[in-house]
Every structure is written in C-alpha cells, then in structure tokens.
Amino acid sequence: MRWEGKCPSCGAWNTLVEAPAPVGSGGRRARESGSRSGASVAEVSRLGGAAGDVPRPERRPIEFGEVDRVLGGGLVPGSVLLLGGAPGVGKSTLLLQLAGRAQIGGARVLYVSGEESREQVGLRAARLGSGTSELRFVATDRLEEVLAAVEAEAPDLVCIDSIQTMWSGDLTSAPGTVTQVRACSAALQARAKATGAATVLVGHVTKGGALAGPRTLEHLVDVVLHFEGHRLGEHRLLRGSKNRFGSVDELAVFRMTGSGLEPVPDPGGLFIEDRPEGVSGSAVAVPLHGTRPLPAEVQALTATSRYATPQRIATGFPPRRLTILLAVLERRAGLDLGGSDVFLSVIGGLRLTDPAADLAVAAALASASRDRPIAGGTAFAAEIGLGGELRAISHAETRVTAAVRAGFDCVFLPAALRPSLGKVAAARYVATLSEALDLLETE
Ligand code: TYD
Ligand code: MG
C-alpha cells in the first residue's frame, strides 16, 4: 500500500478514499453471499403481500414519552435507527434512558460506548435512576469487539454511542472518516438483520446540520431521528426525517432536567410562548405534526428591496410555497410585495409542511406589509387555493380545540367547513383570502 494524493484517473487531489477490497471475481455481491467462486446464488422466493398475507412489522414499544409515536409504534426488530444531534444536545442521555426503558420492558440490551468510560456512563445512569443498572455494558470503539459482544450477549437491542467513534481493524482509515463510519454501519446493520436485534446508532451532526461523516449513512439505515434543542433552552425536539416503517411527521418534546429527559406530553403553548405583543408580522398557525395539532408562531418581515431581484428568505417553510402565496396575495388580494424583500420564519425550529399553515403565513405577510398587528387571540387554519379561496383542511375540530387550549379565542377557518363543523365558539368561517385580510384590517 502506498499513499496517493492524486487520482490517477481524473487528476483531482485529495479525493481518494479507502474502500474494502472486493473478494473474488464476483465482487461485492459474491462477498455478501459468502461465495468464493463468484457465482453467487441468492435465495429467490415468493414475495407475498396479498392482504393478510404478510404480517405488519412487529414492533417493540419503548414506552418512553412519545418516542414510540415518533417511531410509528416502537422499534422494529432487526432495524437500524440513526439518532442524530449536535454535541451536547442530550443524545447519550436519551439513548441511555431509552435503553433503560427497553430493559424494564423485558428486552435484553447491550449498550456500547466508544466515547465514555464505564464510570462516566455509570455516573450518568445514577443520575437517571431506574432501569439502567441492569444494562449490559461495554466500553469499546472497536467494531470487531462490538460484533463479538453482540454474538455473545444475543441482545434484543444494541445501542452504539457513537457511530463516529467506531473503527474496524480491517481498514487503515482513521476513526470518524467516511470509510470507517460507512463500513462499521454496514457491518452493524448486517448483524442486526441476521440476529433480529434492533440497533440504535448515535451520530453527531455538524454545524451545518448534516449528519457528520457520510450522508450515505442516512440511506443505509431504516430510521433517522433528529434530536434538536429548542431556543428556549431546556426543551428538546425529537423528530423523524426518514422512517421505513412509518410516517416522519410526528414530533416528541422533552425537557432536560437534573435527572435526565422528561417527556412533555402536551407541549401546547411551547411554540408561541414568548410571542411579542402588538408587533406586526406575527401570526399563529395550527399545523398538525402527524396526528397532533401544535400552535406555532410565524413571523414575517417585509422591506423595500435594494436589489433588482428582491430577496425571499424562508426558515421552516417551503420557499416554493412562499413564492406561490406571494403571487396569490398579489393577484387575489391586491397585496403587491413584488418590490419588497420578504423574510419568513417559523419560530422554535419547527417546519411547517402542513398546507393548513397557508393562511397564517399569508396573514403574517399582510400584517407585516401593512404594519398592522394581528389581535393576540387569533389563530389560523386554512389552505389557500390559487384562486384565493380558502380550502378545507383535515382535523379542523382537533385544531380548534388545541388552539383554544393554548389560549386563542378566534380561529380563522375555511367557510367550506361550516356545514360539517357547525357552531364552534372560537371558529370564524371565511371564504376567501381577501375576505380574511379585510376582516383583519378592520378589526
Ligand atoms: P449528553 O447526553 O452527554 O449530550 P450528547 O450525547 O448529545 O453530547 O448531555 C448533554 C448535556 O445534558 C450535558 O451538558 C449535561 C446535561 N444533562 C442534564 O442536564 N441532566 C442530566 O440528567 C444529564 C444526564 C445530562
Ligand atoms: Mg454523547
């Protein structure tokens, strides 16, 4: 082996990465099936899939806060979950608490720490209390030792903290490199599939928000969860960005306390908590996260543009959707922001993908542009059509209930819902965007 800095094929510098050598002439496929001749033979069988033919994937609930809801019911045996988050957000704490819960639920858990010693993890476990003392624990960063421990312990759940520290002796790359992380993940995944042990990998996230090391890791694993801080400090959000077994819309909220993470089952007012009073450009949407409505503040700011092409910057809201709403505002409600820079931000790190957030976004934009604050007790839940009409949304009743519980007394809803929803005290039925903006203007 020798060092090579320049690619002999394209001439680029520092682009070469190490990869394990293929075994046998059949390359990767042959290696995976264990065939030495290269003529690999995979077992082919009937797929099944007719109704009632194939059982739904079995799940093991963890029963820790709402993690199961985010997972779509629990951990699927043999699956690999990647838990990503910035350093210090509480990944190790969450992992240890999950492991403890799973243990109490009767699972056999192997906890592997490549970052901390038995004493360090023991101290944390003591802070967290029940469930963690019976965990099977090994402090190692060596893949081969982890695989041997999995072999010996036959766990139902394997926890790895973190995947970036794991390294295989078969490779010469340093731990944390793309090659090592990818190879270790693949080996752990193969073992998970073979033994049926669910595996949770902790992954560090870089400043830019990407899972450090390879993005390819996200393609490899079955489920990707992100653990994020909330700007108010102690709250943490857990949400999925990929789930082969369920939806990725659900959201769980925790609070970091002196004795670990505490689930917040009803975060109702969390994302509207420190809403400024009497300031223009702020509106409250009631989007669904999975099945649960959660009032969220949207802020807009408009300013005369100094550029030929005005800026459109949206955080937590799809930029294309913003462009469409600006066009509808102009054509259907006479609000021309064509010469203005427009900034839109969803508070608290939430992402609004629910179309029912449209009206709140439009109302925030109109409020910013007219410099007229929206009354404090008002929330919005309606999708906006290209004709400027307000379109019906799902789960209107639970949204109104959630808004009222969070202290709102007036929820703008599409008029189309009046027949089905009827007389709800807080409901304010409106047919079009321009009608909604007129009402806000005259209030
Ligand atoms: P940690 O889980 O180590 O974060 P990560 O693994 O994501 O780097 O925890 C990070 C912070 O949480 C740390 O600053 C201490 C704090 N913490 C508490 O506030 N309460 C607790 O019970 C524990 C265990 C940690
Ligand atoms: Mg950690």
mmCIF file of C-alpha atoms in Angstrom, residues 182-344:
data_model
loop_
_atom_site.group_PDB
_atom_site.id
_atom_site.type_symbol
_atom_site.label_atom_id
_atom_site.label_comp_id
_atom_site.label_asym_id
_atom_site.label_seq_id
_atom_site.Cartn_x
_atom_site.Cartn_y
_atom_site.Cartn_z
ATOM 1 C CA ARG A 182 -19.809 3.550 6.446
ATOM 2 C CA ALA A 183 -18.096 0.200 6.862
ATOM 3 C CA CYS A 184 -18.942 -0.005 10.574
ATOM 4 C CA SER A 185 -22.578 0.930 9.944
ATOM 5 C CA ALA A 186 -22.866 -1.658 7.208
ATOM 6 C CA ALA A 187 -21.358 -4.367 9.425
ATOM 7 C CA LEU A 188 -23.650 -3.470 12.318
ATOM 8 C CA GLN A 189 -26.638 -3.406 10.027
ATOM 9 C CA ALA A 190 -25.798 -6.813 8.600
ATOM 10 C CA ARG A 191 -25.546 -8.142 12.145
ATOM 11 C CA ALA A 192 -28.848 -6.519 13.088
ATOM 12 C CA LYS A 193 -30.590 -8.133 10.120
ATOM 13 C CA ALA A 194 -29.049 -11.513 10.873
ATOM 14 C CA THR A 195 -29.811 -11.542 14.605
ATOM 15 C CA GLY A 196 -33.029 -9.517 14.689
ATOM 16 C CA ALA A 197 -31.569 -7.145 17.270
ATOM 17 C CA ALA A 198 -32.792 -3.594 16.810
ATOM 18 C CA THR A 199 -29.796 -1.275 16.663
ATOM 19 C CA VAL A 200 -29.596 2.400 17.586
ATOM 20 C CA LEU A 201 -26.593 4.368 16.327
ATOM 21 C CA VAL A 202 -25.847 7.785 17.730
ATOM 22 C CA GLY A 203 -24.495 10.144 15.060
ATOM 23 C CA HIS A 204 -23.009 13.584 15.569
ATOM 24 C CA VAL A 205 -24.327 16.402 13.491
ATOM 25 C CA THR A 206 -22.020 19.043 12.087
ATOM 26 C CA LYS A 207 -22.571 22.772 12.473
ATOM 27 C CA GLY A 208 -24.293 22.843 9.115
ATOM 28 C CA GLY A 209 -26.909 20.408 10.398
ATOM 29 C CA ALA A 210 -25.874 17.405 8.318
ATOM 30 C CA LEU A 211 -25.119 14.104 9.952
ATOM 31 C CA ALA A 212 -21.365 14.219 10.200
ATOM 32 C CA GLY A 213 -19.449 11.826 8.061
ATOM 33 C CA PRO A 214 -21.414 10.334 5.287
ATOM 34 C CA ARG A 215 -24.854 11.328 4.248
ATOM 35 C CA THR A 216 -24.888 7.874 2.763
ATOM 36 C CA LEU A 217 -25.479 6.647 6.294
ATOM 37 C CA GLU A 218 -28.969 8.061 6.068
ATOM 38 C CA HIS A 219 -29.655 5.882 3.050
ATOM 39 C CA LEU A 220 -28.276 2.816 4.739
ATOM 40 C CA VAL A 221 -30.339 2.855 7.913
ATOM 41 C CA ASP A 222 -34.075 2.251 8.291
ATOM 42 C CA VAL A 223 -34.971 5.160 10.520
ATOM 43 C CA VAL A 224 -33.336 8.566 11.030
ATOM 44 C CA LEU A 225 -34.342 10.611 14.062
ATOM 45 C CA HIS A 226 -33.032 14.071 14.862
ATOM 46 C CA PHE A 227 -32.692 15.370 18.374
ATOM 47 C CA GLU A 228 -32.658 19.150 18.480
ATOM 48 C CA GLY A 229 -32.621 21.913 21.013
ATOM 49 C CA HIS A 230 -35.349 24.467 21.266
ATOM 50 C CA ARG A 231 -34.193 28.037 21.522
ATOM 51 C CA LEU A 232 -35.809 28.460 24.937
ATOM 52 C CA GLY A 233 -33.106 26.277 26.399
ATOM 53 C CA GLU A 234 -34.304 23.232 28.217
ATOM 54 C CA HIS A 235 -36.679 21.784 25.647
ATOM 55 C CA ARG A 236 -35.631 19.174 23.118
ATOM 56 C CA LEU A 237 -37.442 18.030 19.999
ATOM 57 C CA LEU A 238 -37.274 14.529 18.603
ATOM 58 C CA ARG A 239 -38.488 14.007 15.074
ATOM 59 C CA GLY A 240 -38.011 11.685 12.154
ATOM 60 C CA SER A 241 -36.563 12.569 8.767
ATOM 61 C CA LYS A 242 -36.781 9.036 7.436
ATOM 62 C CA ASN A 243 -38.791 6.022 8.528
ATOM 63 C CA ARG A 244 -39.156 2.845 6.517
ATOM 64 C CA PHE A 245 -41.907 1.696 8.869
ATOM 65 C CA GLY A 246 -43.997 4.772 9.443
ATOM 66 C CA SER A 247 -44.582 8.466 8.988
ATOM 67 C CA VAL A 248 -41.979 11.166 9.609
ATOM 68 C CA ASP A 249 -44.437 13.855 10.647
ATOM 69 C CA GLU A 250 -44.615 13.064 14.327
ATOM 70 C CA LEU A 251 -42.808 15.118 16.904
ATOM 71 C CA ALA A 252 -41.951 14.401 20.529
ATOM 72 C CA VAL A 253 -40.947 17.053 23.039
ATOM 73 C CA PHE A 254 -38.749 16.584 26.101
ATOM 74 C CA ARG A 255 -37.381 18.800 28.830
ATOM 75 C CA MET A 256 -33.802 18.362 30.022
ATOM 76 C CA THR A 257 -33.844 18.279 33.822
ATOM 77 C CA GLY A 258 -31.297 17.494 36.525
ATOM 78 C CA SER A 259 -32.303 13.850 36.322
ATOM 79 C CA GLY A 260 -32.436 13.359 32.588
ATOM 80 C CA LEU A 261 -35.031 13.970 29.901
ATOM 81 C CA GLU A 262 -38.619 14.358 30.923
ATOM 82 C CA PRO A 263 -41.309 13.867 28.298
ATOM 83 C CA VAL A 264 -43.633 16.813 27.690
ATOM 84 C CA PRO A 265 -46.859 15.090 26.627
ATOM 85 C CA ASP A 266 -48.751 18.292 25.839
ATOM 86 C CA PRO A 267 -46.407 20.992 24.554
ATOM 87 C CA GLY A 268 -49.476 23.076 23.506
ATOM 88 C CA GLY A 269 -48.183 26.590 24.083
ATOM 89 C CA LEU A 270 -44.451 25.926 23.722
ATOM 90 C CA PHE A 271 -44.034 27.407 20.262
ATOM 91 C CA ILE A 272 -45.964 30.558 20.977
ATOM 92 C CA GLU A 273 -44.613 31.120 24.469
ATOM 93 C CA ASP A 274 -42.723 34.382 24.118
ATOM 94 C CA ARG A 275 -44.711 35.839 21.271
ATOM 95 C CA PRO A 276 -44.264 39.588 21.052
ATOM 96 C CA GLU A 277 -47.437 41.551 21.729
ATOM 97 C CA GLY A 278 -48.672 44.244 19.380
ATOM 98 C CA VAL A 279 -45.933 43.640 16.814
ATOM 99 C CA SER A 280 -46.887 43.386 13.163
ATOM 100 C CA GLY A 281 -45.934 40.388 11.050
ATOM 101 C CA SER A 282 -46.681 37.702 13.633
ATOM 102 C CA ALA A 283 -49.452 35.132 13.115
ATOM 103 C CA VAL A 284 -50.231 31.760 14.656
ATOM 104 C CA ALA A 285 -50.816 28.643 12.582
ATOM 105 C CA VAL A 286 -52.251 25.403 13.925
ATOM 106 C CA PRO A 287 -50.413 22.767 11.901
ATOM 107 C CA LEU A 288 -50.635 19.052 12.533
ATOM 108 C CA HIS A 289 -47.499 17.166 13.407
ATOM 109 C CA GLY A 290 -48.544 13.680 12.457
ATOM 110 C CA THR A 291 -51.837 13.457 14.241
ATOM 111 C CA ARG A 292 -51.295 16.188 16.777
ATOM 112 C CA PRO A 293 -52.031 19.890 16.342
ATOM 113 C CA LEU A 294 -49.427 22.242 17.751
ATOM 114 C CA PRO A 295 -49.938 26.014 17.578
ATOM 115 C CA ALA A 296 -46.864 27.655 16.045
ATOM 116 C CA GLU A 297 -45.874 31.252 15.506
ATOM 117 C CA VAL A 298 -44.957 32.503 12.035
ATOM 118 C CA GLN A 299 -43.113 35.790 11.682
ATOM 119 C CA ALA A 300 -42.833 37.831 8.531
ATOM 120 C CA LEU A 301 -40.867 40.934 7.721
ATOM 121 C CA THR A 302 -41.120 42.916 4.516
ATOM 122 C CA ALA A 303 -38.854 45.758 3.479
ATOM 123 C CA THR A 304 -38.291 47.787 0.338
ATOM 124 C CA SER A 305 -35.732 45.902 -1.685
ATOM 125 C CA ARG A 306 -32.431 47.439 -2.675
ATOM 126 C CA TYR A 307 -31.800 44.712 -5.207
ATOM 127 C CA ALA A 308 -33.070 44.162 -8.714
ATOM 128 C CA THR A 309 -34.319 40.776 -7.580
ATOM 129 C CA PRO A 310 -35.929 41.089 -4.156
ATOM 130 C CA GLN A 311 -34.859 38.562 -1.558
ATOM 131 C CA ARG A 312 -37.164 35.762 -0.446
ATOM 132 C CA ILE A 313 -35.877 34.012 2.619
ATOM 133 C CA ALA A 314 -37.941 31.404 4.447
ATOM 134 C CA THR A 315 -36.924 29.421 7.508
ATOM 135 C CA GLY A 316 -39.104 26.456 8.422
ATOM 136 C CA PHE A 317 -41.447 26.972 5.475
ATOM 137 C CA PRO A 318 -41.069 25.666 1.902
ATOM 138 C CA PRO A 319 -39.649 28.536 -0.243
ATOM 139 C CA ARG A 320 -41.680 27.497 -3.275
ATOM 140 C CA ARG A 321 -44.859 27.636 -1.273
ATOM 141 C CA LEU A 322 -43.906 31.138 -0.127
ATOM 142 C CA THR A 323 -43.462 32.227 -3.744
ATOM 143 C CA ILE A 324 -46.895 30.868 -4.623
ATOM 144 C CA LEU A 325 -48.547 32.565 -1.649
ATOM 145 C CA LEU A 326 -46.918 35.883 -2.606
ATOM 146 C CA ALA A 327 -48.369 35.539 -6.095
ATOM 147 C CA VAL A 328 -51.825 34.719 -4.735
ATOM 148 C CA LEU A 329 -51.598 37.682 -2.337
ATOM 149 C CA GLU A 330 -50.802 39.950 -5.245
ATOM 150 C CA ARG A 331 -53.376 38.691 -7.717
ATOM 151 C CA ARG A 332 -56.272 37.772 -5.426
ATOM 152 C CA ALA A 333 -55.904 40.143 -2.504
ATOM 153 C CA GLY A 334 -54.228 43.183 -4.037
ATOM 154 C CA LEU A 335 -51.170 42.983 -1.799
ATOM 155 C CA ASP A 336 -48.188 43.601 -4.037
ATOM 156 C CA LEU A 337 -44.868 42.607 -2.491
ATOM 157 C CA GLY A 338 -43.088 42.374 -5.841
ATOM 158 C CA GLY A 339 -40.634 45.143 -4.920
ATOM 159 C CA SER A 340 -40.077 44.044 -1.350
ATOM 160 C CA ASP A 341 -37.633 41.749 0.333
ATOM 161 C CA VAL A 342 -39.624 39.126 2.205
ATOM 162 C CA PHE A 343 -38.378 37.215 5.230
ATOM 163 C CA LEU A 344 -40.411 34.471 6.810
#
